[in-house]
XYZ file of N, CA, C and O in Angstrom:
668
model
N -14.222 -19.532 14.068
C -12.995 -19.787 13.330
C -12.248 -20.927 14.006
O -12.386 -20.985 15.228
N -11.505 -21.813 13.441
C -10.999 -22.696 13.204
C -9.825 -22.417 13.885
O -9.105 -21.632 13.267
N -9.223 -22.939 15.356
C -8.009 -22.206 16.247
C -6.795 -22.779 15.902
O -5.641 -22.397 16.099
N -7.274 -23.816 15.322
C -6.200 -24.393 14.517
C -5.404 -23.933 13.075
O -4.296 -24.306 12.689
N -6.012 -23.332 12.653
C -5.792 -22.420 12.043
C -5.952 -20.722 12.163
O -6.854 -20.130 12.754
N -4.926 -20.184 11.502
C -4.611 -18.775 11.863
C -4.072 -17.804 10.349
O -3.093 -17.857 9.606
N -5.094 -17.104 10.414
C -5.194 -16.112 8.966
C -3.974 -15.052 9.353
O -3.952 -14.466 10.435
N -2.783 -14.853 8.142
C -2.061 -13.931 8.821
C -1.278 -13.269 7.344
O -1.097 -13.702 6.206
N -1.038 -12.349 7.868
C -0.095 -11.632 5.985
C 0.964 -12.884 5.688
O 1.602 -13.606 6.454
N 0.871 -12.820 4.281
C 1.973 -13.380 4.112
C 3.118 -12.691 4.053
O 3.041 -11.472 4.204
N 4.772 -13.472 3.763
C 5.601 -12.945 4.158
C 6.707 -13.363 3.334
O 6.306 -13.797 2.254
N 7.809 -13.381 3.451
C 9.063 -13.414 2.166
C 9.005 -14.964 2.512
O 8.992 -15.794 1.604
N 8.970 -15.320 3.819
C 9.481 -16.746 3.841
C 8.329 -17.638 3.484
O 8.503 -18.773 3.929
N 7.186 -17.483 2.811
C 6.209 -18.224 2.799
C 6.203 -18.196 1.036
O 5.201 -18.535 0.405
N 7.155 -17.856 0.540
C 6.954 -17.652 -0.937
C 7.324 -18.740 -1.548
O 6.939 -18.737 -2.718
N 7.946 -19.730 -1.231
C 8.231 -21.338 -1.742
C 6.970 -22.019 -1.408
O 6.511 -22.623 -2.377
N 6.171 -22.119 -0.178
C 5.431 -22.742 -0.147
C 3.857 -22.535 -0.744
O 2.992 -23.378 -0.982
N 3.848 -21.213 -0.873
C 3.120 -20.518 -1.403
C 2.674 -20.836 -2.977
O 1.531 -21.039 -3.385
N 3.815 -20.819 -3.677
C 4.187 -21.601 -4.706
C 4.266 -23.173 -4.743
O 4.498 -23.343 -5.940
N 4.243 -23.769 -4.477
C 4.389 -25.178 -4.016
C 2.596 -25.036 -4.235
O 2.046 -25.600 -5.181
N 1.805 -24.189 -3.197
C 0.176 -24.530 -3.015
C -0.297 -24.195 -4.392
O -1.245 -24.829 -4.855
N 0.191 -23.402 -4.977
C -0.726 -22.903 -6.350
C -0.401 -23.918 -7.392
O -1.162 -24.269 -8.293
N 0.644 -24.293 -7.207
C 0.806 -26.052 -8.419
C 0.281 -26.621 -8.041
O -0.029 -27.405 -8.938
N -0.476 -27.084 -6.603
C -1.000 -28.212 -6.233
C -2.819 -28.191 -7.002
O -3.646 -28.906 -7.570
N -2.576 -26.779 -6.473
C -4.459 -26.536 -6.738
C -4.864 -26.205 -7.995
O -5.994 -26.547 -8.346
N -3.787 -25.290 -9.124
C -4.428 -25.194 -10.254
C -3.175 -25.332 -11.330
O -1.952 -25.296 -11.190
N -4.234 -25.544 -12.707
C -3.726 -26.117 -13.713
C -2.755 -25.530 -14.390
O -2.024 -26.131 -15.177
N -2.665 -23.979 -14.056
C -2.040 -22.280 -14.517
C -1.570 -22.097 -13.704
O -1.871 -20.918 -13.522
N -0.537 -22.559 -12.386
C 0.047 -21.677 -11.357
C 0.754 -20.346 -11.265
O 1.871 -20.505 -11.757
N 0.656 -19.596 -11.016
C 1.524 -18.535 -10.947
C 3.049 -18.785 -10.703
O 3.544 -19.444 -9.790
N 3.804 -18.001 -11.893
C 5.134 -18.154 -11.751
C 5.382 -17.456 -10.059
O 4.679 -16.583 -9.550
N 6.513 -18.100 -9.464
C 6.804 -17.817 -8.145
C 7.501 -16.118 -8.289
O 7.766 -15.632 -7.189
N 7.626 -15.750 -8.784
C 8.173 -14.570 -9.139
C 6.389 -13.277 -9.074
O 6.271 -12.143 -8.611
N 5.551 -14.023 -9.637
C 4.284 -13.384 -9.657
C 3.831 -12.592 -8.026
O 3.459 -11.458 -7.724
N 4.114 -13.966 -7.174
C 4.104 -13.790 -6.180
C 4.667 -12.577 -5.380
O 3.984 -11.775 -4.743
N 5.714 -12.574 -5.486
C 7.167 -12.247 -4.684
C 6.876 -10.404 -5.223
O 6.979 -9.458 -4.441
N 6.448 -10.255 -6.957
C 6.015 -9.002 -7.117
C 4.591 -8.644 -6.395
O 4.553 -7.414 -6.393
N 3.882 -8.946 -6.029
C 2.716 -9.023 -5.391
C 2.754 -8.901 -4.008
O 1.934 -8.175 -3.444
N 4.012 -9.818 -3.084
C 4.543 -9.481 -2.019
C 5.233 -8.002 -1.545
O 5.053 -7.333 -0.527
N 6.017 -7.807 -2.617
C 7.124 -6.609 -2.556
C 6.868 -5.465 -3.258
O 7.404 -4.436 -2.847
N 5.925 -5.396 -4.563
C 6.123 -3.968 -5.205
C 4.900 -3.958 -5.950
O 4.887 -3.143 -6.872
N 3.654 -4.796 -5.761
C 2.793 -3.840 -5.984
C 1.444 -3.109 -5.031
O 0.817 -3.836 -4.261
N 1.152 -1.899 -5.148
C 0.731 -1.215 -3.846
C -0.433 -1.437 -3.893
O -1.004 -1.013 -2.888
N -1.326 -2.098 -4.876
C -2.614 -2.129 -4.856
C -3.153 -3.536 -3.960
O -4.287 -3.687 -3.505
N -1.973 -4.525 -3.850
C -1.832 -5.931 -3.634
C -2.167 -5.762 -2.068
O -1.960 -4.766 -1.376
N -2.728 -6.968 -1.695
C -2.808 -7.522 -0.365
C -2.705 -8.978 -0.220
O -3.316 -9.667 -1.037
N -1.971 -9.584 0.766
C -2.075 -10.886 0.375
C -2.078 -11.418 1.777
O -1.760 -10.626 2.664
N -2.426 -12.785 2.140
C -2.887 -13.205 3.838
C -2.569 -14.741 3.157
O -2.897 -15.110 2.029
N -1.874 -15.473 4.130
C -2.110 -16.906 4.043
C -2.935 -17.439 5.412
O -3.150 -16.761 6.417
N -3.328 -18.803 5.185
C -3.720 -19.288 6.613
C -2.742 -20.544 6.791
O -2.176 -21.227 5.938
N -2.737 -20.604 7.942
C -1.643 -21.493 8.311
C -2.162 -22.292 9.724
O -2.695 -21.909 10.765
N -1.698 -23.662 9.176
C -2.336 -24.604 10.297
C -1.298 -24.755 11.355
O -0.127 -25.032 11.094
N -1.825 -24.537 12.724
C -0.817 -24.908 13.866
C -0.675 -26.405 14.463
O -0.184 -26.613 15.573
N -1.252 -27.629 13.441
C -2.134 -28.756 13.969
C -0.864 -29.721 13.408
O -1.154 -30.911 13.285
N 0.592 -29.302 13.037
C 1.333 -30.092 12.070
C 2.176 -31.144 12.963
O 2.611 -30.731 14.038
N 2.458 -32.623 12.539
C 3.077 -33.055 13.565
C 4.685 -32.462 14.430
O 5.238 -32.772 15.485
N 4.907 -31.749 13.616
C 6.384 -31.513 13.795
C 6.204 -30.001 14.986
O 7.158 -29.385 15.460
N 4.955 -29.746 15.201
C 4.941 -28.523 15.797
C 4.813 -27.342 15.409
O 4.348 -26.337 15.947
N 5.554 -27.669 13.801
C 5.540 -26.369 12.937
C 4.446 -25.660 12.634
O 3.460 -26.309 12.982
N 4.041 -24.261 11.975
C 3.033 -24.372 11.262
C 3.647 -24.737 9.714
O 4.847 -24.895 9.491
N 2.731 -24.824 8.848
C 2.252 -24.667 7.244
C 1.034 -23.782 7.023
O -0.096 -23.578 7.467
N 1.947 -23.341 6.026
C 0.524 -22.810 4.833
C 0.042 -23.217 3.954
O 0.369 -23.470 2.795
N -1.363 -23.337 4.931
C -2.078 -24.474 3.471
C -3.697 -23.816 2.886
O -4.775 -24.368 2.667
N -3.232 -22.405 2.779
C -4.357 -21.207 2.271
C -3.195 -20.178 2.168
O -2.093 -20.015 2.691
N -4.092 -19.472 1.103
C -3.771 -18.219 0.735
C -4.966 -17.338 -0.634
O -5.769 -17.580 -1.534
N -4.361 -16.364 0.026
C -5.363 -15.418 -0.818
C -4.344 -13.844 -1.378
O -3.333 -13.388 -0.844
N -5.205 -13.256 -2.793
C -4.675 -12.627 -2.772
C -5.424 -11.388 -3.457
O -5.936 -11.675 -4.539
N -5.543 -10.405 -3.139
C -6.103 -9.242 -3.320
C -6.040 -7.831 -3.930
O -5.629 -7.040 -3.081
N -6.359 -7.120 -5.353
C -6.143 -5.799 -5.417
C -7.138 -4.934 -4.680
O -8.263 -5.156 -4.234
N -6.616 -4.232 -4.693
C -8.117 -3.092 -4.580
C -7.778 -2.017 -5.498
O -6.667 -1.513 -5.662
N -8.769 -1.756 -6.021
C -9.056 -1.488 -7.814
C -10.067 -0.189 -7.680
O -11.276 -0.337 -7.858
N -9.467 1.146 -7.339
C -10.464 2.162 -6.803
C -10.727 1.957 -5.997
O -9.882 1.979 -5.103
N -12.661 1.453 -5.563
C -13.217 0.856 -4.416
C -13.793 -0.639 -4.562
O -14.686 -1.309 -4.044
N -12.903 -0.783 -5.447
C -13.827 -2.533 -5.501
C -12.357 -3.207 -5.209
O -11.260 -2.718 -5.479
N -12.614 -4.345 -4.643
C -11.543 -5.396 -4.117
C -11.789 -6.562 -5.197
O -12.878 -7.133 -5.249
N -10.587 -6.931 -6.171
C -10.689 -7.919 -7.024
C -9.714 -9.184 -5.787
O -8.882 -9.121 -4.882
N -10.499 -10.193 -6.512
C -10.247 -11.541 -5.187
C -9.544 -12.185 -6.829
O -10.289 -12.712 -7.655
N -7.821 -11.994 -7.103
C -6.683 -12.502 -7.957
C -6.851 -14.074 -7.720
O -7.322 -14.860 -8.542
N -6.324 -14.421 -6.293
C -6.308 -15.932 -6.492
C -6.691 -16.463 -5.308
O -7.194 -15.628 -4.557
N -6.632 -17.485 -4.913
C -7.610 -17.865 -3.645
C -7.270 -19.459 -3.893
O -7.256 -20.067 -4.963
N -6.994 -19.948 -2.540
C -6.047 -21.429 -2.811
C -6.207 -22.370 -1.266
O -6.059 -21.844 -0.163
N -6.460 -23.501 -1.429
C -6.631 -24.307 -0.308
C -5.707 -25.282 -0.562
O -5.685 -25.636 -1.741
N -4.914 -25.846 0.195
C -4.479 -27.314 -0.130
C -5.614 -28.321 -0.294
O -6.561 -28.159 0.476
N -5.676 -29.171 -1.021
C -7.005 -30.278 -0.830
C -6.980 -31.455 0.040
O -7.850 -32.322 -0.043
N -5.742 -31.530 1.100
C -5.703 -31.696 2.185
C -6.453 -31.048 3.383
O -6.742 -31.513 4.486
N -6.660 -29.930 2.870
C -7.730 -28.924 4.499
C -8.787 -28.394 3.795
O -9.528 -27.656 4.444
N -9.076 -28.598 2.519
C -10.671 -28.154 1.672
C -11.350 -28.454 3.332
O -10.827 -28.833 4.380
N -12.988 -28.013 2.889
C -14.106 -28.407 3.443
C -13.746 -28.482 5.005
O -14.188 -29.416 5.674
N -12.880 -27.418 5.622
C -12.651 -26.577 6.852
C -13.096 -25.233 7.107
O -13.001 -25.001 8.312
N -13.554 -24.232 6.441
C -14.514 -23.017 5.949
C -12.624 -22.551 6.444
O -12.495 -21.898 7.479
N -11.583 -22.864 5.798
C -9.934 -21.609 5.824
C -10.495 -21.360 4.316
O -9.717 -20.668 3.660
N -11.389 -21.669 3.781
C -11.146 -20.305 2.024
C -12.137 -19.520 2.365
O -11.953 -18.361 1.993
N -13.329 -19.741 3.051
C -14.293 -18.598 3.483
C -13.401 -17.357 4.943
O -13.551 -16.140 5.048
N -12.483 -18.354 5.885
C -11.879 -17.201 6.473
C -11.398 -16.505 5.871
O -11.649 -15.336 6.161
N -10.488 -16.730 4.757
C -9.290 -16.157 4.002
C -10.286 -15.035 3.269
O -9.999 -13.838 3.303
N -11.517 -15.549 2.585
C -12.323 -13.840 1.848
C -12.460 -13.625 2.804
O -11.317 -13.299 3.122
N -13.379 -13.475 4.157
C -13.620 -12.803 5.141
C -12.942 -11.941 5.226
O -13.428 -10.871 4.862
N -11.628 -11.928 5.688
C -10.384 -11.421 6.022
C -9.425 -10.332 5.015
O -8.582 -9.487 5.313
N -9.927 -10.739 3.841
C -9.504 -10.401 2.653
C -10.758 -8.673 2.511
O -10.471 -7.477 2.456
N -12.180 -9.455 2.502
C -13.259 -8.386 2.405
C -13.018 -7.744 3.359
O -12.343 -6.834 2.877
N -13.107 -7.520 4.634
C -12.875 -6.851 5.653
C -11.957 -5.874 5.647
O -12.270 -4.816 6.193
N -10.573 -6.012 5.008
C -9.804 -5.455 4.593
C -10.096 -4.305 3.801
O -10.089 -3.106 4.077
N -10.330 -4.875 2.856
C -11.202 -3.822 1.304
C -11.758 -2.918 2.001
O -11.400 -1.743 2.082
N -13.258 -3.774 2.887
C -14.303 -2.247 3.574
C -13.045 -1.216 4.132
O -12.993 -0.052 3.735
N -11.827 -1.891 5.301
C -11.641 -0.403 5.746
C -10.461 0.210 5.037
O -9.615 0.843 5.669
N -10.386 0.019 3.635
C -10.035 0.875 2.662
C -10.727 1.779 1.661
O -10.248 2.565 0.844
N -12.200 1.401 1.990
C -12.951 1.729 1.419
C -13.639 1.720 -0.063
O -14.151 2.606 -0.746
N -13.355 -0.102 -0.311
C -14.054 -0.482 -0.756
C -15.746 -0.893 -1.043
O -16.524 -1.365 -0.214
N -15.926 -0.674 -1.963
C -17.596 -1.260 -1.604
C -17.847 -2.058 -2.600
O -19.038 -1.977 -2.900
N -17.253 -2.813 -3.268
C -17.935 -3.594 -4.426
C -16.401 -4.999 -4.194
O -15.295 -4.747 -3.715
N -16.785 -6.092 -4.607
C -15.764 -6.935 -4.731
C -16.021 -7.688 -5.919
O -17.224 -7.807 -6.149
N -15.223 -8.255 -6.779
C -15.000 -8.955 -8.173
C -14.302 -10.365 -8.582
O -13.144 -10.358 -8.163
N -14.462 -10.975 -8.925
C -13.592 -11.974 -9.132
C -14.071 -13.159 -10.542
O -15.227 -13.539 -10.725
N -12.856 -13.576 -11.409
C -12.893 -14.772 -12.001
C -13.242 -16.356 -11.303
O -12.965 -16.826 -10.199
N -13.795 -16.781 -12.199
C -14.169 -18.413 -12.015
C -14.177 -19.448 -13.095
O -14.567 -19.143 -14.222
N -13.756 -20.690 -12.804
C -13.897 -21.349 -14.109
C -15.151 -21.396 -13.937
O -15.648 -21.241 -12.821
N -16.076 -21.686 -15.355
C -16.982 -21.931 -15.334
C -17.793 -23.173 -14.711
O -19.008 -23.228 -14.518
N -16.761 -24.221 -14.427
C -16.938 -25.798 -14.165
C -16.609 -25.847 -12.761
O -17.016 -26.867 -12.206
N -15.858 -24.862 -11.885
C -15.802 -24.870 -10.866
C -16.830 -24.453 -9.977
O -16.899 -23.374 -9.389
N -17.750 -25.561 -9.927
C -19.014 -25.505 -9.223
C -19.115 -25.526 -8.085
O -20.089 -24.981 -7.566
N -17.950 -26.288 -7.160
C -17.841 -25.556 -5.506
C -17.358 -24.202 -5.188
O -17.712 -23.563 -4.197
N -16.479 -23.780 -6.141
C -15.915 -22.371 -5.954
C -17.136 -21.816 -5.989
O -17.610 -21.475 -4.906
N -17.900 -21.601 -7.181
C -18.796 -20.938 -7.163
C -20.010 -20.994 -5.899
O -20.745 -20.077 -5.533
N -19.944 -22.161 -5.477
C -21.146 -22.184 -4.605
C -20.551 -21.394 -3.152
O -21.308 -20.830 -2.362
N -19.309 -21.463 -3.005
C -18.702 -20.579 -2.225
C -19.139 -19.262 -2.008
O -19.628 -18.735 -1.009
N -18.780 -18.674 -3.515
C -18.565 -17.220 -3.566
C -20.320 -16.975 -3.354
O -20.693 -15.994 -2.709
N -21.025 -17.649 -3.768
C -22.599 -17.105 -3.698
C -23.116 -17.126 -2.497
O -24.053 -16.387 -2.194
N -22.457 -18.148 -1.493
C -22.519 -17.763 -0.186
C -22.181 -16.407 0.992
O -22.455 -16.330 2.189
N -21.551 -15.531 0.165
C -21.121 -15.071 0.857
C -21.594 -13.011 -0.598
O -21.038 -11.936 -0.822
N -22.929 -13.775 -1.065
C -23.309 -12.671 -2.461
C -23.110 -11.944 -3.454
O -23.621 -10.957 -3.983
N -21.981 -12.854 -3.657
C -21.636 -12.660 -4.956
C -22.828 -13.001 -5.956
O -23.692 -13.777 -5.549
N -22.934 -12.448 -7.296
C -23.827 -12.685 -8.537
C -22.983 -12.695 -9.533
O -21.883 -12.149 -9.608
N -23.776 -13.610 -10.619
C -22.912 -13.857 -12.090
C -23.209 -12.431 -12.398
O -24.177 -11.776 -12.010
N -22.057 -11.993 -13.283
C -22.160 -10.248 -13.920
C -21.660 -10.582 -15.324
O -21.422 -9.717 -16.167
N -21.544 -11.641 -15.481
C -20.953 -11.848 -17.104
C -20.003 -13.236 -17.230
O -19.926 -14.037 -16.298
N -19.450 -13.374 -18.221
C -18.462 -14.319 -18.849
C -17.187 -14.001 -19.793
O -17.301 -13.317 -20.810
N -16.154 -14.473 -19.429
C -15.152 -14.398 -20.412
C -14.860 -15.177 -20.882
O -14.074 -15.911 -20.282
N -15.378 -15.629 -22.558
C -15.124 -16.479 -23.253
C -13.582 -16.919 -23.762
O -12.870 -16.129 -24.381
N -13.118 -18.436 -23.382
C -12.022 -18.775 -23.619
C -10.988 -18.333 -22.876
O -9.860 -18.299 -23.368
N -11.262 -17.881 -21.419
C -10.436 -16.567 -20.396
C -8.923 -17.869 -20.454
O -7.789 -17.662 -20.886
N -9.520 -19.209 -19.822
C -7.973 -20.012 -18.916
C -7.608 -20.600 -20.542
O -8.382 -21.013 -21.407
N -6.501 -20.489 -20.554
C -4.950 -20.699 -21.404
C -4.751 -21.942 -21.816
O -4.344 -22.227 -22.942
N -5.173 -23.178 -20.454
C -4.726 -24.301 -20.919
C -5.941 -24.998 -21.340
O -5.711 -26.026 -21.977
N -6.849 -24.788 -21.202
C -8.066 -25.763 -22.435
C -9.186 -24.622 -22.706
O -10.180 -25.203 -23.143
N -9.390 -23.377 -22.628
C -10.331 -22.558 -23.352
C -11.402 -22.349 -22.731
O -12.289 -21.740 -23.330
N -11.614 -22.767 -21.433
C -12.379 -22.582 -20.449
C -13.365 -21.454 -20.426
O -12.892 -20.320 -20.498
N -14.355 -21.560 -20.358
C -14.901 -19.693 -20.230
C -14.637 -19.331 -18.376
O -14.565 -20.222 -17.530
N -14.542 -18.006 -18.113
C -14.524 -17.829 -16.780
C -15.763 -17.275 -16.438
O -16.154 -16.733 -17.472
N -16.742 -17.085 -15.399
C -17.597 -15.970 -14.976
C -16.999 -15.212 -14.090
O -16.105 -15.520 -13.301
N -17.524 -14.217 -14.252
C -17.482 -12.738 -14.099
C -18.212 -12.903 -12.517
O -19.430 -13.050 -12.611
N -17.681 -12.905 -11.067
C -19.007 -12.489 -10.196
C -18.642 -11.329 -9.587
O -17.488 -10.932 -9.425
N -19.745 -10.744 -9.220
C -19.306 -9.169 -8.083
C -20.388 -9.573 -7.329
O -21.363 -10.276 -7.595
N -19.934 -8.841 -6.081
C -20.449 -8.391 -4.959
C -20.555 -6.657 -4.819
O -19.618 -5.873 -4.671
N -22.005 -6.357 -4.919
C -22.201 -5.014 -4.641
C -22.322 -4.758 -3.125
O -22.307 -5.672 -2.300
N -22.415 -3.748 -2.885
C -23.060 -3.398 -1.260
C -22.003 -4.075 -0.252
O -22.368 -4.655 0.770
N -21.003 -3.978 -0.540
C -19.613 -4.437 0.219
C -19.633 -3.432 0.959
O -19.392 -2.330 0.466
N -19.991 -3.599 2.630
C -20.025 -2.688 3.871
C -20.085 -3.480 5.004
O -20.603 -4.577 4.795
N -19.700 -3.262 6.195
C -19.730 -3.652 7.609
C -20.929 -4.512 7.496
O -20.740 -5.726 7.428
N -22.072 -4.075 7.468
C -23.060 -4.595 7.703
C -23.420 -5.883 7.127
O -23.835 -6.896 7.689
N -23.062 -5.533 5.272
C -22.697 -7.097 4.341
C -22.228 -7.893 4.959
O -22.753 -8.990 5.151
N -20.494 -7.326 5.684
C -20.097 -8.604 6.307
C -20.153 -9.334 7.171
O -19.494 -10.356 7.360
N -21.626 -8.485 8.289
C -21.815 -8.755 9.590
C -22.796 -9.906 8.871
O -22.380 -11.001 9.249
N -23.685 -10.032 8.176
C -25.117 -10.530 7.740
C -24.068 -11.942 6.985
O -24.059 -13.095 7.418
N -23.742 -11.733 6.500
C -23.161 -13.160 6.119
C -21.773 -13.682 7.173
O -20.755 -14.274 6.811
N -22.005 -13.408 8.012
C -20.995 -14.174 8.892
C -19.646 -13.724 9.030
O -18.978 -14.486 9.730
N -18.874 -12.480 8.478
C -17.532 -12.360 8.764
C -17.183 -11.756 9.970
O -17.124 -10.527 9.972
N -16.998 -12.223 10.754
C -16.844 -11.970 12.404
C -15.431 -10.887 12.286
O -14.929 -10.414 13.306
């Protein structure tokens, strides 16, 4: 992992910037309010940003975030966000890591998630780490009719996450 970066819950004060990252990265951002319910009142929710300690000012930023139900025993992966300033640093593979890991010791065993269909690095992501196509939702995204796929991950256990790398 990347020491420069640091996976950590998010928190009330990270909810502007938080917002700020999801306009940057997608075309549908979540109203900032989406958030803040997701932060504060719903119990199924988990949410982690990563945050770089590398900023000139000393500060950190958050320039990842993730966000998580757990749905029975399967962990649905809601939204998942990089600045495209720190892409191609493996902070969206820490952020599932961290995210899955979670799920197992709630006792999850299956994980789920939407994709555009055209988002061909996302996807090559999620298959890294065994996810499989399980279907399609025709016309799922709002602003041009997009289909989404459907991927899950079965066999979500310690061992899954030892074999693909989640330390």
């Amino acid at each position: 992992m990347d020491s420069l970066i640091k996976i950590r819950a998010m928190t009330a004060e990270d909810l502007t910037r938080v917002h700020e990252l999801d306009k940057i990265c997608f075309s549908l951002p979540w109203p900032q309010r989406s958030f803040r319910y997701e932060l504060e009142e719903n119990p199924a929710s988990s949410q982690w940003v990563a945050e770089s300690k590398q900023e000139a000012n000393g500060q950190g930023k958050v320039v990842g975030l993730i966000i998580t139900w757990l749905l029975v025993d399967e962990v649905h992966i809601a939204t998942l966000s990089v600045d495209p300033q720190y892409r191609r640093k493996k902070i969206a593979s820490q952020l599932i890591c961290t995210a899955l890991r979670a799920g197992v010791a709630r006792s999850a065993v299956s994980a789920t998630l939407e994709v555009r269909a055209s988002n061909e690095a996302a996807q090559r992501l999620y298959y890294r780490f065994g996810f499989q196509l399980a279907g399609r939702r025709p016309g799922y995204y709002l602003d041009n009719g997009e289909d989404a796929l459907i991927l899950t991950l079965h066999d979500l256990d310690e061992d899954h996450l030892n074999i693909i790398g989640c330390k």
